[in-house]
């Protein structure tokens, strides 16, 4: 009897001391396994006399039941402790905002976003996108566009010229995307309807000018293209881009070497409260230049001005981005400040569409 009591105390102590399920399983096997201490005692019942079996049987079976019960209880305790530890380690503070998924943390730069918006608007009108190199020849950048010798744009203080090549020709960082108009007209037969977004370069730097900036131009060449068509396209563009139902535009006579007649275009706006709002108010803001393609430009591209005519326009992408999204300074566009991009940037999947809206 003393031996059974001591064995019981020892086994229950081992069960209570088990720190995990593996240790508890080891205690179970040592006590209740095929060769366990309790199992060996149960095997001796068969060799006992009926009197001994009557006396010792209940004691040994009771020991087995106590050990089994202790093991089951300890197993439940260990499971609860493991669950509590896991819940504590994986706890989520629901009072904080949900962390943004890694794939959506990046931001689309406003310039890239506006180019996508421009493309969506003009593609709906049947325009395609044309591109060209940033380094151009003097002929394509100036001469073919009817810029005469001595024009201010050809001066070193206005334009980035490269060193002369082996032929003595100086290439230039294009001052506008207009050379792509020449490349398009010399490589593609009319009718032509293209927009030309891209980088341009000029000697200029202040709050609203940078040495490198972005420009988009449009070109239409056809036998019957006229100013009325141009006016409608520009009005529809302004309404779609600034997302207003109606807008008034004012065309003021101007001069560009590559268009005749030429005009500066103002758009109706309100400046109340220090905020520019389009489609309302009595103020005006210049946003682009346009005109009918000059006959000399058509001739330089091998097109007969008596048969074909067209119109073109151009505007600064950076400028219209600032106007639409309320950016007061152009310089941060190119400073690579992630804080600025997080504030003004766009989510990667916010793809501009005329159906769902240019901006979400």
GROMACS .gro file of C-alpha atoms in nm:
model
  360
    1UNK     CA    1   0.000   0.000   0.000
    2UNK     CA    2   0.287   0.233   0.088
    3UNK     CA    3   0.454   0.158  -0.245
    4UNK     CA    4   0.134   0.243  -0.436
    5UNK     CA    5   0.094   0.569  -0.246
    6UNK     CA    6   0.454   0.666  -0.317
    7UNK     CA    7   0.420   0.570  -0.688
    8UNK     CA    8   0.102   0.780  -0.709
    9UNK     CA    9   0.273   1.082  -0.557
   10UNK     CA   10   0.571   1.046  -0.789
   11UNK     CA   11   0.360   1.009  -1.104
   12UNK     CA   12   0.128   1.299  -1.018
   13UNK     CA   13   0.432   1.517  -0.944
   14UNK     CA   14   0.581   1.430  -1.284
   15UNK     CA   15   0.250   1.508  -1.457
   16UNK     CA   16   0.227   1.847  -1.284
   17UNK     CA   17   0.590   1.927  -1.369
   18UNK     CA   18   0.547   1.856  -1.742
   19UNK     CA   19   0.613   2.187  -1.924
   20UNK     CA   20   0.476   2.088  -2.265
   21UNK     CA   21   0.289   1.813  -2.444
   22UNK     CA   22   0.609   1.625  -2.530
   23UNK     CA   23   0.711   1.604  -2.164
   24UNK     CA   24   0.357   1.504  -2.067
   25UNK     CA   25   0.357   1.229  -2.330
   26UNK     CA   26   0.684   1.098  -2.187
   27UNK     CA   27   0.524   1.073  -1.840
   28UNK     CA   28   0.221   0.896  -1.986
   29UNK     CA   29   0.436   0.635  -2.162
   30UNK     CA   30   0.647   0.574  -1.850
   31UNK     CA   31   0.331   0.517  -1.643
   32UNK     CA   32   0.063   0.380  -1.877
   33UNK     CA   33   0.258   0.251  -2.173
   34UNK     CA   34   0.302  -0.122  -2.244
   35UNK     CA   35   0.598  -0.136  -2.008
   36UNK     CA   36   0.492   0.151  -1.786
   37UNK     CA   37   0.501   0.126  -1.407
   38UNK     CA   38   0.122   0.120  -1.369
   39UNK     CA   39   0.079  -0.122  -1.660
   40UNK     CA   40   0.327  -0.362  -1.499
   41UNK     CA   41   0.124  -0.356  -1.177
   42UNK     CA   42  -0.193  -0.434  -1.371
   43UNK     CA   43  -0.024  -0.739  -1.522
   44UNK     CA   44   0.035  -0.885  -1.173
   45UNK     CA   45  -0.339  -0.910  -1.099
   46UNK     CA   46  -0.369  -1.229  -1.300
   47UNK     CA   47  -0.123  -1.418  -1.080
   48UNK     CA   48  -0.289  -1.312  -0.752
   49UNK     CA   49  -0.527  -1.517  -0.542
   50UNK     CA   50  -0.890  -1.405  -0.544
   51UNK     CA   51  -0.847  -1.248  -0.203
   52UNK     CA   52  -0.534  -1.056  -0.307
   53UNK     CA   53  -0.698  -0.951  -0.635
   54UNK     CA   54  -1.003  -0.828  -0.442
   55UNK     CA   55  -0.779  -0.620  -0.217
   56UNK     CA   56  -0.514  -0.495  -0.462
   57UNK     CA   57  -0.727  -0.464  -0.779
   58UNK     CA   58  -0.924  -0.154  -0.678
   59UNK     CA   59  -0.607   0.016  -0.556
   60UNK     CA   60  -0.410  -0.042  -0.877
   61UNK     CA   61  -0.706   0.045  -1.103
   62UNK     CA   62  -0.766   0.355  -0.893
   63UNK     CA   63  -0.402   0.454  -0.940
   64UNK     CA   64  -0.440   0.413  -1.318
   65UNK     CA   65  -0.756   0.625  -1.323
   66UNK     CA   66  -0.597   0.903  -1.117
   67UNK     CA   67  -0.291   0.916  -1.340
   68UNK     CA   68  -0.506   0.918  -1.657
   69UNK     CA   69  -0.728   1.194  -1.516
   70UNK     CA   70  -0.426   1.401  -1.416
   71UNK     CA   71  -0.274   1.362  -1.761
   72UNK     CA   72  -0.599   1.467  -1.936
   73UNK     CA   73  -0.636   1.771  -1.707
   74UNK     CA   74  -0.272   1.873  -1.758
   75UNK     CA   75  -0.309   1.837  -2.134
   76UNK     CA   76  -0.606   2.076  -2.134
   77UNK     CA   77  -0.413   2.322  -1.919
   78UNK     CA   78  -0.115   2.315  -2.156
   79UNK     CA   79  -0.345   2.370  -2.457
   80UNK     CA   80  -0.506   2.674  -2.292
   81UNK     CA   81  -0.165   2.818  -2.203
   82UNK     CA   82  -0.044   2.772  -2.563
   83UNK     CA   83  -0.357   2.943  -2.697
   84UNK     CA   84  -0.314   3.237  -2.459
   85UNK     CA   85   0.050   3.276  -2.562
   86UNK     CA   86  -0.045   3.272  -2.932
   87UNK     CA   87  -0.327   3.522  -2.887
   88UNK     CA   88  -0.095   3.753  -2.696
   89UNK     CA   89   0.177   3.730  -2.965
   90UNK     CA   90  -0.068   3.779  -3.256
   91UNK     CA   91  -0.278   4.049  -3.096
   92UNK     CA   92  -0.394   4.327  -3.331
   93UNK     CA   93  -0.458   4.673  -3.194
   94UNK     CA   94  -0.791   4.751  -3.362
   95UNK     CA   95  -0.765   5.113  -3.250
   96UNK     CA   96  -0.487   5.173  -3.506
   97UNK     CA   97  -0.539   5.201  -3.886
   98UNK     CA   98  -0.488   4.883  -4.086
   99UNK     CA   99  -0.134   4.881  -4.234
  100UNK     CA  100  -0.129   4.936  -4.608
  101UNK     CA  101  -0.047   4.630  -4.817
  102UNK     CA  102   0.312   4.634  -4.956
  103UNK     CA  103   0.194   4.622  -5.317
  104UNK     CA  104  -0.012   4.940  -5.272
  105UNK     CA  105   0.240   5.154  -5.081
  106UNK     CA  106   0.405   5.295  -5.393
  107UNK     CA  107   0.272   5.610  -5.556
  108UNK     CA  108   0.236   5.721  -5.917
  109UNK     CA  109   0.406   6.056  -5.977
  110UNK     CA  110   0.159   6.336  -6.068
  111UNK     CA  111   0.336   6.387  -6.404
  112UNK     CA  112   0.286   6.021  -6.497
  113UNK     CA  113  -0.075   6.039  -6.378
  114UNK     CA  114  -0.151   6.352  -6.584
  115UNK     CA  115   0.009   6.197  -6.895
  116UNK     CA  116  -0.224   5.899  -6.849
  117UNK     CA  117  -0.519   6.135  -6.812
  118UNK     CA  118  -0.424   6.323  -7.129
  119UNK     CA  119  -0.386   5.996  -7.317
  120UNK     CA  120  -0.727   5.872  -7.202
  121UNK     CA  121  -0.899   6.196  -7.307
  122UNK     CA  122  -0.742   6.230  -7.650
  123UNK     CA  123  -0.757   5.858  -7.726
  124UNK     CA  124  -1.134   5.889  -7.688
  125UNK     CA  125  -1.120   6.152  -7.964
  126UNK     CA  126  -0.925   5.925  -8.197
  127UNK     CA  127  -0.570   6.045  -8.126
  128UNK     CA  128  -0.265   5.824  -8.097
  129UNK     CA  129   0.056   5.893  -7.902
  130UNK     CA  130   0.378   5.984  -8.086
  131UNK     CA  131   0.725   5.998  -7.928
  132UNK     CA  132   1.072   6.115  -8.026
  133UNK     CA  133   1.427   6.151  -7.887
  134UNK     CA  134   1.524   6.412  -7.629
  135UNK     CA  135   1.838   6.503  -7.828
  136UNK     CA  136   1.745   6.659  -8.163
  137UNK     CA  137   1.911   6.815  -8.463
  138UNK     CA  138   1.906   7.190  -8.516
  139UNK     CA  139   1.705   7.132  -8.833
  140UNK     CA  140   1.421   6.937  -8.667
  141UNK     CA  141   1.411   7.154  -8.355
  142UNK     CA  142   1.426   7.491  -8.532
  143UNK     CA  143   1.468   7.512  -8.910
  144UNK     CA  144   1.191   7.272  -9.015
  145UNK     CA  145   0.957   7.451  -8.773
  146UNK     CA  146   1.012   7.786  -8.947
  147UNK     CA  147   1.244   7.933  -8.682
  148UNK     CA  148   1.462   8.186  -8.868
  149UNK     CA  149   1.833   8.234  -8.808
  150UNK     CA  150   1.890   8.467  -8.515
  151UNK     CA  151   1.568   8.370  -8.337
  152UNK     CA  152   1.608   8.406  -7.956
  153UNK     CA  153   1.535   8.037  -7.901
  154UNK     CA  154   1.860   7.960  -8.084
  155UNK     CA  155   2.065   8.156  -7.829
  156UNK     CA  156   2.287   7.977  -7.578
  157UNK     CA  157   2.120   8.152  -7.285
  158UNK     CA  158   1.785   7.996  -7.380
  159UNK     CA  159   1.883   7.653  -7.509
  160UNK     CA  160   2.111   7.361  -7.413
  161UNK     CA  161   2.341   7.295  -7.710
  162UNK     CA  162   2.576   6.998  -7.725
  163UNK     CA  163   2.935   7.015  -7.846
  164UNK     CA  164   2.978   7.000  -8.229
  165UNK     CA  165   3.011   6.649  -8.374
  166UNK     CA  166   3.265   6.537  -8.637
  167UNK     CA  167   3.058   6.713  -8.904
  168UNK     CA  168   3.053   7.037  -8.706
  169UNK     CA  169   2.681   7.002  -8.631
  170UNK     CA  170   2.558   7.093  -8.285
  171UNK     CA  171   2.279   6.875  -8.149
  172UNK     CA  172   2.038   7.029  -7.900
  173UNK     CA  173   1.825   6.914  -7.608
  174UNK     CA  174   1.484   6.972  -7.760
  175UNK     CA  175   1.320   7.294  -7.644
  176UNK     CA  176   0.971   7.159  -7.721
  177UNK     CA  177   0.814   6.835  -7.844
  178UNK     CA  178   0.742   6.998  -8.181
  179UNK     CA  179   1.025   6.809  -8.360
  180UNK     CA  180   0.808   6.500  -8.323
  181UNK     CA  181   0.545   6.679  -8.533
  182UNK     CA  182   0.803   6.701  -8.813
  183UNK     CA  183   0.903   6.337  -8.766
  184UNK     CA  184   0.536   6.233  -8.779
  185UNK     CA  185   0.450   6.437  -9.090
  186UNK     CA  186   0.755   6.308  -9.278
  187UNK     CA  187   0.694   5.943  -9.189
  188UNK     CA  188   0.314   5.915  -9.195
  189UNK     CA  189   0.065   6.011  -9.462
  190UNK     CA  190  -0.238   6.225  -9.364
  191UNK     CA  191  -0.485   6.212  -9.200
  192UNK     CA  192  -0.278   6.260  -8.884
  193UNK     CA  193  -0.411   6.288  -8.530
  194UNK     CA  194  -0.144   6.258  -8.261
  195UNK     CA  195  -0.054   6.392  -7.921
  196UNK     CA  196   0.311   6.419  -7.820
  197UNK     CA  197   0.393   6.410  -7.447
  198UNK     CA  198   0.753   6.424  -7.335
  199UNK     CA  199   1.045   6.597  -7.166
  200UNK     CA  200   1.177   6.932  -7.289
  201UNK     CA  201   1.474   7.149  -7.184
  202UNK     CA  202   1.536   7.525  -7.154
  203UNK     CA  203   1.765   7.756  -6.956
  204UNK     CA  204   1.512   7.862  -6.693
  205UNK     CA  205   1.468   7.801  -6.321
  206UNK     CA  206   1.233   7.955  -6.063
  207UNK     CA  207   0.912   7.872  -5.875
  208UNK     CA  208   0.722   7.799  -6.198
  209UNK     CA  209   1.009   7.704  -6.434
  210UNK     CA  210   1.270   7.427  -6.430
  211UNK     CA  211   1.552   7.344  -6.676
  212UNK     CA  212   1.375   7.019  -6.760
  213UNK     CA  213   0.996   7.012  -6.780
  214UNK     CA  214   0.720   6.822  -6.957
  215UNK     CA  215   0.511   6.931  -7.250
  216UNK     CA  216   0.230   6.783  -7.455
  217UNK     CA  217   0.146   6.892  -7.807
  218UNK     CA  218  -0.132   6.791  -8.040
  219UNK     CA  219  -0.130   6.779  -8.418
  220UNK     CA  220  -0.410   6.731  -8.670
  221UNK     CA  221  -0.338   6.723  -9.045
  222UNK     CA  222  -0.618   6.668  -9.293
  223UNK     CA  223  -0.768   6.822  -9.603
  224UNK     CA  224  -1.049   6.996  -9.413
  225UNK     CA  225  -0.906   7.052  -9.061
  226UNK     CA  226  -0.990   7.402  -8.944
  227UNK     CA  227  -1.000   7.635  -8.645
  228UNK     CA  228  -1.355   7.533  -8.552
  229UNK     CA  229  -1.237   7.172  -8.513
  230UNK     CA  230  -0.944   7.289  -8.298
  231UNK     CA  231  -1.168   7.502  -8.077
  232UNK     CA  232  -1.406   7.211  -8.014
  233UNK     CA  233  -1.120   6.970  -7.930
  234UNK     CA  234  -0.964   7.213  -7.683
  235UNK     CA  235  -1.295   7.288  -7.515
  236UNK     CA  236  -1.377   6.918  -7.478
  237UNK     CA  237  -1.029   6.853  -7.342
  238UNK     CA  238  -1.056   7.128  -7.078
  239UNK     CA  239  -1.397   7.006  -6.962
  240UNK     CA  240  -1.277   6.647  -6.937
  241UNK     CA  241  -0.939   6.722  -6.777
  242UNK     CA  242  -1.061   6.971  -6.516
  243UNK     CA  243  -1.378   6.764  -6.472
  244UNK     CA  244  -1.629   7.047  -6.510
  245UNK     CA  245  -1.959   7.049  -6.698
  246UNK     CA  246  -1.890   7.366  -6.896
  247UNK     CA  247  -1.602   7.608  -6.949
  248UNK     CA  248  -1.552   7.932  -7.136
  249UNK     CA  249  -1.236   7.985  -7.340
  250UNK     CA  250  -1.082   8.299  -7.485
  251UNK     CA  251  -0.854   8.293  -7.790
  252UNK     CA  252  -0.613   8.588  -7.809
  253UNK     CA  253  -0.405   8.656  -8.125
  254UNK     CA  254  -0.037   8.574  -8.076
  255UNK     CA  255   0.270   8.469  -8.272
  256UNK     CA  256   0.449   8.136  -8.309
  257UNK     CA  257   0.690   8.068  -8.597
  258UNK     CA  258   0.529   7.731  -8.678
  259UNK     CA  259   0.160   7.838  -8.684
  260UNK     CA  260  -0.034   8.107  -8.870
  261UNK     CA  261  -0.271   8.233  -8.745
  262UNK     CA  262  -0.166   8.171  -8.382
  263UNK     CA  263  -0.346   8.221  -8.052
  264UNK     CA  264  -0.296   8.206  -7.677
  265UNK     CA  265  -0.584   8.034  -7.501
  266UNK     CA  266  -0.728   8.154  -7.169
  267UNK     CA  267  -0.972   7.953  -6.963
  268UNK     CA  268  -1.247   8.086  -6.739
  269UNK     CA  269  -1.175   8.055  -6.366
  270UNK     CA  270  -1.241   8.191  -6.020
  271UNK     CA  271  -0.963   8.293  -5.778
  272UNK     CA  272  -1.180   8.353  -5.473
  273UNK     CA  273  -1.029   8.248  -5.143
  274UNK     CA  274  -0.688   8.195  -5.299
  275UNK     CA  275  -0.814   7.885  -5.480
  276UNK     CA  276  -0.836   7.847  -5.857
  277UNK     CA  277  -1.161   7.687  -5.973
  278UNK     CA  278  -1.241   7.632  -6.338
  279UNK     CA  279  -1.577   7.656  -6.511
  280UNK     CA  280  -1.693   7.944  -6.293
  281UNK     CA  281  -1.606   8.302  -6.200
  282UNK     CA  282  -1.504   8.601  -6.409
  283UNK     CA  283  -1.124   8.567  -6.415
  284UNK     CA  284  -0.909   8.425  -6.695
  285UNK     CA  285  -0.597   8.209  -6.690
  286UNK     CA  286  -0.370   8.130  -6.985
  287UNK     CA  287  -0.310   7.757  -7.022
  288UNK     CA  288  -0.189   7.685  -7.378
  289UNK     CA  289  -0.095   7.810  -7.723
  290UNK     CA  290  -0.232   7.694  -8.057
  291UNK     CA  291  -0.276   7.778  -8.423
  292UNK     CA  292  -0.302   7.656  -8.781
  293UNK     CA  293   0.012   7.480  -8.901
  294UNK     CA  294   0.224   7.724  -9.103
  295UNK     CA  295   0.241   7.649  -9.479
  296UNK     CA  296   0.622   7.657  -9.461
  297UNK     CA  297   0.616   7.375  -9.204
  298UNK     CA  298   0.391   7.168  -9.429
  299UNK     CA  299   0.628   7.227  -9.724
  300UNK     CA  300   0.930   7.129  -9.512
  301UNK     CA  301   0.754   6.797  -9.445
  302UNK     CA  302   0.673   6.731  -9.810
  303UNK     CA  303   0.304   6.820  -9.781
  304UNK     CA  304   0.129   7.052 -10.025
  305UNK     CA  305  -0.035   7.341  -9.827
  306UNK     CA  306  -0.283   7.384 -10.111
  307UNK     CA  307  -0.408   7.029 -10.047
  308UNK     CA  308  -0.351   6.978  -9.675
  309UNK     CA  309  -0.394   7.197  -9.371
  310UNK     CA  310  -0.397   7.136  -8.999
  311UNK     CA  311  -0.370   7.276  -8.652
  312UNK     CA  312  -0.151   7.222  -8.348
  313UNK     CA  313  -0.144   7.316  -7.983
  314UNK     CA  314   0.090   7.280  -7.689
  315UNK     CA  315   0.082   7.312  -7.311
  316UNK     CA  316   0.300   7.236  -7.009
  317UNK     CA  317   0.208   6.909  -6.838
  318UNK     CA  318   0.367   7.026  -6.513
  319UNK     CA  319   0.165   7.349  -6.529
  320UNK     CA  320  -0.175   7.189  -6.577
  321UNK     CA  321  -0.090   6.932  -6.306
  322UNK     CA  322  -0.019   7.218  -6.065
  323UNK     CA  323  -0.343   7.390  -6.160
  324UNK     CA  324  -0.560   7.080  -6.125
  325UNK     CA  325  -0.411   6.938  -5.805
  326UNK     CA  326  -0.322   7.259  -5.620
  327UNK     CA  327   0.058   7.237  -5.618
  328UNK     CA  328   0.212   7.579  -5.546
  329UNK     CA  329   0.574   7.512  -5.651
  330UNK     CA  330   0.714   7.329  -5.954
  331UNK     CA  331   1.055   7.247  -5.807
  332UNK     CA  332   0.942   6.965  -5.570
  333UNK     CA  333   0.829   6.772  -5.881
  334UNK     CA  334   1.194   6.683  -5.936
  335UNK     CA  335   1.336   6.668  -5.582
  336UNK     CA  336   1.253   6.299  -5.519
  337UNK     CA  337   1.105   6.372  -5.176
  338UNK     CA  338   0.903   6.065  -5.076
  339UNK     CA  339   0.694   6.272  -4.834
  340UNK     CA  340   0.584   6.499  -5.119
  341UNK     CA  341   0.508   6.198  -5.339
  342UNK     CA  342   0.304   6.031  -5.065
  343UNK     CA  343   0.097   6.349  -5.037
  344UNK     CA  344   0.046   6.431  -5.405
  345UNK     CA  345   0.101   6.088  -5.564
  346UNK     CA  346  -0.165   5.846  -5.687
  347UNK     CA  347  -0.232   5.484  -5.602
  348UNK     CA  348  -0.093   5.237  -5.858
  349UNK     CA  349  -0.433   5.095  -5.956
  350UNK     CA  350  -0.611   5.433  -5.990
  351UNK     CA  351  -0.596   5.415  -6.370
  352UNK     CA  352  -0.755   5.719  -6.540
  353UNK     CA  353  -1.067   5.640  -6.741
  354UNK     CA  354  -1.340   5.852  -6.894
  355UNK     CA  355  -1.591   5.589  -6.782
  356UNK     CA  356  -1.496   5.559  -6.414
  357UNK     CA  357  -1.346   5.909  -6.389
  358UNK     CA  358  -0.998   6.047  -6.435
  359UNK     CA  359  -0.946   6.074  -6.059
  360UNK     CA  360  -1.092   5.847  -5.792
   0.00000   0.00000   0.00000
